[in-house]
Amino acid sequence: MPGKRKIIVSVAISADGFIARRDGAVDWLDRPQPKGNYGMGAFYRSIDTILWGRKTCDMALAFQAKGIVGSAFDTSVKNYVFTHTQAPSAPPSGVEFVNEPVKAFATRLRAKKGKDIWIMGGAGLIASFLDEGEIDEFILSVVPTLIGEGIPLIVPRHRTVPLKLISSTKFTDGLVKLHYSGRQTACTGQSYFSRRTRTSFLNWAVDSRVSLQDARQKDTRRTRKRKSAYHRHIWRSSDAA
C-alpha cells in the first residue's frame, strides 16, 4: 500500500551479533564517529515514533539518572514502551506505556497518518514484532568488534526468516550498515516464496536425496564386490596350500 508506515528495526550490533553485554553495557560502542554519523540524521528525520521494550526504557532512565548526555527521551517524537508489568504512576514526559497484543497495536499504529516507526529494542520486543510478521525492514550497523557474549539481537527461538538485502554501506572505520527487507508471515517466520520457488526447491531436495541414495547403493554394491573378490582370493590360496 503506497504511503504505508513502515516499522523498522535500526540497531548497532557487534560483529558476533550482540546488541549489548549481558549487563546491558554498550561500552564497545564508544568509538569515534565518521562525518555524517552513519546516516543516522537522515534516518531520524524519516521517523516520528519510537518503540521501546521495558528493559531498554529502564536502562535509558538509569542513564538519565546518572546525567549521561543524550539519554533523555525526545519529546518531539512519540515514544511507546511495551511492558508486561505495571506502568509507573508518573511516566516520563512524552512516553506512553502500552500492554496490548503486538498485532493489534501495529495495525492501529499503521492506520494513523505519520512517518515511519523505529523499534529501538531490545531483543524481546524485536522478537515479538518479528514473530507477528510486523517488521518491514532491518537496518543493522555491524560494528567491527567481537564482545564474546551478551544480549542477542533477537530473543532465541527456532526460526527461519530469509531477508532480502536492500543495500550495504561500508564506512571508513570498518563499520558496515546492512539494510534488509524483513516482511514475513506471522509466527512461522517464513518469507513469501512463490509456488515456483517452493516447487523448484522441493524438486532439488528430492533429486538430491535420490542421488544420495543411488550413490550409497552403488557404494554398497562396490563394497560387496570387493569383499567377494577378497574371499575368492582367500579360498584359492587355501586350496593351493
Short mmCIF file of C-alpha atoms in Angstrom, two decimals:
data_model
loop_
_atom_site.label_atom_id
_atom_site.label_comp_id
_atom_site.label_asym_id
_atom_site.label_seq_id
_atom_site.Cartn_x
_atom_site.Cartn_y
_atom_site.Cartn_z
CA MET A 1 0.00 0.00 0.00
CA PRO A 2 1.56 3.33 -1.08
CA GLY A 3 2.42 5.60 1.84
CA LYS A 4 2.01 2.85 4.41
CA ARG A 5 4.04 3.47 7.55
CA LYS A 6 6.93 1.05 7.93
CA ILE A 7 8.10 -0.49 11.18
CA ILE A 8 11.89 -0.58 11.11
CA VAL A 9 14.46 -2.13 13.42
CA SER A 10 17.59 0.00 13.37
CA VAL A 11 20.28 -1.05 15.80
CA ALA A 12 24.03 -1.39 16.20
CA ILE A 13 25.32 -4.92 16.73
CA SER A 14 28.74 -6.36 17.45
CA ALA A 15 30.46 -8.45 14.80
CA ASP A 16 29.31 -11.55 16.69
CA GLY A 17 25.66 -10.50 16.75
CA PHE A 18 25.07 -8.89 20.17
CA ILE A 19 23.36 -5.57 20.92
CA ALA A 20 24.82 -5.23 24.43
CA ARG A 21 26.80 -7.06 27.06
CA ARG A 22 24.91 -9.29 29.48
CA ASP A 23 24.61 -6.44 31.97
CA GLY A 24 23.34 -4.10 29.25
CA ALA A 25 26.64 -2.24 28.86
CA VAL A 26 27.44 -0.83 25.43
CA ASP A 27 30.95 0.43 26.12
CA TRP A 28 32.10 -1.17 22.86
CA LEU A 29 30.05 1.48 21.01
CA ASP A 30 32.25 4.25 22.38
CA ARG A 31 34.22 4.94 19.22
CA PRO A 32 34.96 7.93 17.00
CA GLN A 33 32.17 8.53 14.53
CA PRO A 34 32.81 9.47 10.92
CA LYS A 35 31.32 12.57 9.36
CA GLY A 36 27.58 12.11 8.90
CA ASN A 37 27.23 9.73 11.86
CA TYR A 38 26.49 6.73 9.59
CA GLY A 39 23.42 8.48 8.09
CA MET A 40 21.60 8.46 11.41
CA GLY A 41 20.39 12.03 10.95
CA ALA A 42 18.58 11.22 7.73
CA PHE A 43 17.02 8.12 9.27
CA TYR A 44 15.85 10.04 12.32
CA ARG A 45 14.12 12.60 10.11
CA SER A 46 12.18 9.74 8.45
CA ILE A 47 10.51 8.58 11.71
CA ASP A 48 8.14 10.15 14.21
CA THR A 49 7.57 7.22 16.57
CA ILE A 50 9.92 5.09 18.67
CA LEU A 51 9.05 1.73 20.24
CA TRP A 52 10.89 0.64 23.38
CA GLY A 53 10.99 -2.57 25.35
CA ARG A 54 10.59 -2.10 29.12
CA LYS A 55 14.18 -3.16 29.88
CA THR A 56 15.57 -0.78 27.27
CA CYS A 57 13.43 2.00 28.69
CA ASP A 58 14.62 1.28 32.26
CA MET A 59 18.21 1.38 31.01
CA ALA A 60 17.58 4.80 29.43
CA LEU A 61 16.07 6.03 32.70
CA ALA A 62 19.15 4.78 34.58
CA PHE A 63 21.39 6.68 32.15
CA GLN A 64 19.29 9.80 32.70
CA ALA A 65 19.64 9.42 36.47
CA LYS A 66 23.43 9.38 36.01
CA GLY A 67 23.25 12.52 33.93
CA ILE A 68 24.51 10.87 30.75
CA VAL A 69 24.18 13.33 27.88
CA GLY A 70 21.76 12.34 25.11
CA SER A 71 19.84 9.75 27.16
CA ALA A 72 16.66 11.80 27.66
CA PHE A 73 13.53 10.87 25.72
CA ASP A 74 12.93 13.05 22.68
CA THR A 75 9.51 14.62 23.20
CA SER A 76 9.33 15.73 19.55
CA VAL A 77 8.51 12.12 18.64
CA LYS A 78 6.01 9.71 20.14
CA ASN A 79 7.56 7.14 22.49
CA TYR A 80 5.75 3.88 23.29
CA VAL A 81 7.11 1.49 25.91
CA PHE A 82 5.87 -2.10 25.90
CA THR A 83 5.52 -3.61 29.33
CA HIS A 84 4.08 -6.74 30.94
CA THR A 85 4.25 -5.16 34.38
CA GLN A 86 2.58 -2.17 35.95
CA ALA A 87 3.41 1.15 34.35
CA PRO A 88 4.92 3.84 36.56
CA SER A 89 2.41 6.21 38.14
CA ALA A 90 4.25 9.20 36.66
CA PRO A 91 5.70 8.19 33.26
CA PRO A 92 8.38 10.39 31.71
CA SER A 93 7.20 13.25 29.55
CA GLY A 94 6.34 12.16 26.02
CA VAL A 95 6.27 8.46 26.94
CA GLU A 96 3.22 6.18 26.85
CA PHE A 97 3.30 2.69 28.36
CA VAL A 98 1.29 0.06 26.47
CA ASN A 99 0.27 -3.51 27.20
CA GLU A 100 -1.67 -4.91 24.31
CA PRO A 101 -1.14 -7.58 21.64
CA VAL A 102 1.54 -6.63 19.13
CA LYS A 103 -0.64 -7.32 16.10
CA ALA A 104 -3.46 -5.08 17.30
CA PHE A 105 -1.06 -2.31 18.29
CA ALA A 106 0.83 -2.42 14.99
CA THR A 107 -2.41 -2.37 12.98
CA ARG A 108 -3.68 0.63 14.92
CA LEU A 109 -0.38 2.48 14.60
CA ARG A 110 -0.04 1.86 10.87
CA ALA A 111 -3.57 3.17 10.32
CA LYS A 112 -2.59 6.58 11.69
CA LYS A 113 -1.02 9.15 9.41
CA GLY A 114 2.63 9.75 10.08
CA LYS A 115 6.20 8.88 9.32
CA ASP A 116 7.91 5.52 9.77
CA ILE A 117 8.22 3.78 13.15
CA TRP A 118 11.53 2.86 14.76
CA ILE A 119 11.91 -0.16 17.02
CA MET A 120 14.71 0.85 19.34
CA GLY A 121 14.87 -2.54 21.07
CA GLY A 122 15.51 -4.64 22.92
CA ALA A 123 15.74 -8.27 21.91
CA GLY A 124 12.38 -9.28 23.38
CA LEU A 125 10.43 -6.51 21.64
CA ILE A 126 12.13 -7.17 18.30
CA ALA A 127 11.31 -10.88 18.64
CA SER A 128 7.65 -10.14 19.46
CA PHE A 129 7.18 -7.97 16.38
CA LEU A 130 9.15 -10.37 14.19
CA ASP A 131 7.07 -13.37 15.23
CA GLU A 132 3.88 -11.45 14.44
CA GLY A 133 5.14 -10.51 10.97
CA GLU A 134 5.20 -6.81 11.85
CA ILE A 135 8.74 -5.79 10.92
CA ASP A 136 9.18 -4.24 7.48
CA GLU A 137 12.91 -3.57 7.50
CA PHE A 138 16.11 -4.22 9.45
CA ILE A 139 18.98 -1.73 9.43
CA LEU A 140 21.89 -3.44 11.15
CA SER A 141 25.03 -1.41 11.80
CA VAL A 142 27.70 -4.06 12.30
CA VAL A 143 30.50 -2.71 14.49
CA PRO A 144 33.86 -4.40 13.80
CA THR A 145 34.25 -5.57 17.39
CA LEU A 146 33.78 -9.01 18.97
CA ILE A 147 32.45 -8.96 22.54
CA GLY A 148 32.23 -12.72 23.10
CA GLU A 149 28.88 -12.86 24.89
CA GLY A 150 25.91 -10.65 25.55
CA ILE A 151 22.30 -9.89 24.65
CA PRO A 152 21.47 -11.17 21.14
CA LEU A 153 19.69 -9.11 18.53
CA ILE A 154 16.58 -11.28 18.90
CA VAL A 155 15.43 -13.45 21.80
CA PRO A 156 16.31 -17.04 20.76
CA ARG A 157 13.61 -19.24 19.25
CA HIS A 158 13.65 -21.66 16.34
CA ARG A 159 13.08 -19.50 13.26
CA THR A 160 13.82 -19.41 9.56
CA VAL A 161 13.42 -15.84 8.32
CA PRO A 162 15.13 -15.14 4.99
CA LEU A 163 15.84 -11.45 4.42
CA LYS A 164 16.20 -9.54 1.17
CA LEU A 165 19.21 -7.22 1.01
CA ILE A 166 18.25 -3.68 0.03
CA SER A 167 21.70 -2.13 0.37
CA SER A 168 25.02 -2.39 2.15
CA THR A 169 27.25 0.54 3.05
CA LYS A 170 30.85 0.35 4.20
CA PHE A 171 32.29 3.18 6.28
CA THR A 172 35.89 4.27 6.68
CA ASP A 173 36.13 2.96 10.26
CA GLY A 174 35.15 -0.56 9.22
CA LEU A 175 31.51 -0.40 10.25
CA VAL A 176 29.11 -1.94 7.72
CA LYS A 177 25.45 -0.98 7.56
CA LEU A 178 23.21 -3.74 6.20
CA HIS A 179 19.71 -2.75 5.12
CA TYR A 180 17.24 -5.62 4.69
CA SER A 181 13.60 -6.03 3.82
CA GLY A 182 12.11 -8.15 6.58
CA ARG A 183 8.46 -8.74 5.71
CA GLN A 184 7.36 -12.28 6.57
CA THR A 185 4.27 -14.20 7.60
CA ALA A 186 3.25 -14.08 11.22
CA CYS A 187 4.56 -16.62 13.74
CA THR A 188 6.03 -19.02 11.22
CA GLY A 189 8.93 -16.74 10.37
CA GLN A 190 8.65 -17.76 6.74
CA SER A 191 9.04 -15.29 3.86
CA TYR A 192 6.63 -15.19 0.94
CA PHE A 193 8.07 -17.64 -1.55
CA SER A 194 6.40 -18.14 -4.91
CA ARG A 195 4.92 -21.52 -5.69
CA ARG A 196 7.50 -21.95 -8.45
CA THR A 197 10.33 -21.27 -5.99
CA ARG A 198 8.97 -23.74 -3.45
CA THR A 199 8.40 -26.38 -6.13
CA SER A 200 11.92 -25.92 -7.52
CA PHE A 201 13.41 -26.21 -4.06
CA LEU A 202 11.40 -29.35 -3.26
CA ASN A 203 12.39 -30.91 -6.60
CA TRP A 204 16.02 -30.10 -5.85
CA ALA A 205 15.71 -31.64 -2.40
CA VAL A 206 14.08 -34.81 -3.77
CA ASP A 207 16.65 -35.11 -6.57
CA SER A 208 19.47 -34.63 -4.08
CA ARG A 209 18.04 -37.31 -1.81
CA VAL A 210 17.60 -39.71 -4.70
CA SER A 211 21.13 -39.01 -5.90
CA LEU A 212 22.47 -39.62 -2.40
CA GLN A 213 20.55 -42.89 -2.15
CA ASP A 214 21.85 -44.00 -5.57
CA ALA A 215 25.39 -43.17 -4.50
CA ARG A 216 25.01 -45.16 -1.30
CA GLN A 217 23.59 -48.13 -3.20
CA LYS A 218 26.44 -48.02 -5.73
CA ASP A 219 28.96 -47.77 -2.91
CA THR A 220 27.34 -50.75 -1.18
CA ARG A 221 27.48 -52.81 -4.40
CA ARG A 222 31.16 -51.92 -4.91
CA THR A 223 31.93 -52.89 -1.32
CA ARG A 224 30.18 -56.25 -1.76
CA LYS A 225 32.12 -56.92 -4.97
CA ARG A 226 35.42 -56.14 -3.25
CA LYS A 227 34.55 -58.41 -0.35
CA SER A 228 33.52 -61.21 -2.75
CA ALA A 229 36.77 -60.90 -4.73
CA TYR A 230 38.77 -60.93 -1.49
CA HIS A 231 37.01 -64.08 -0.25
CA ARG A 232 37.61 -65.85 -3.59
CA HIS A 233 41.30 -64.94 -3.31
CA ILE A 234 41.47 -66.40 0.20
CA TRP A 235 39.77 -69.62 -0.86
CA ARG A 236 42.09 -70.10 -3.85
CA SER A 237 45.11 -69.50 -1.64
CA SER A 238 43.83 -72.10 0.81
CA ASP A 239 43.30 -74.66 -1.97
CA ALA A 240 46.80 -74.04 -3.29
CA ALA A 241 48.27 -74.65 0.17
#
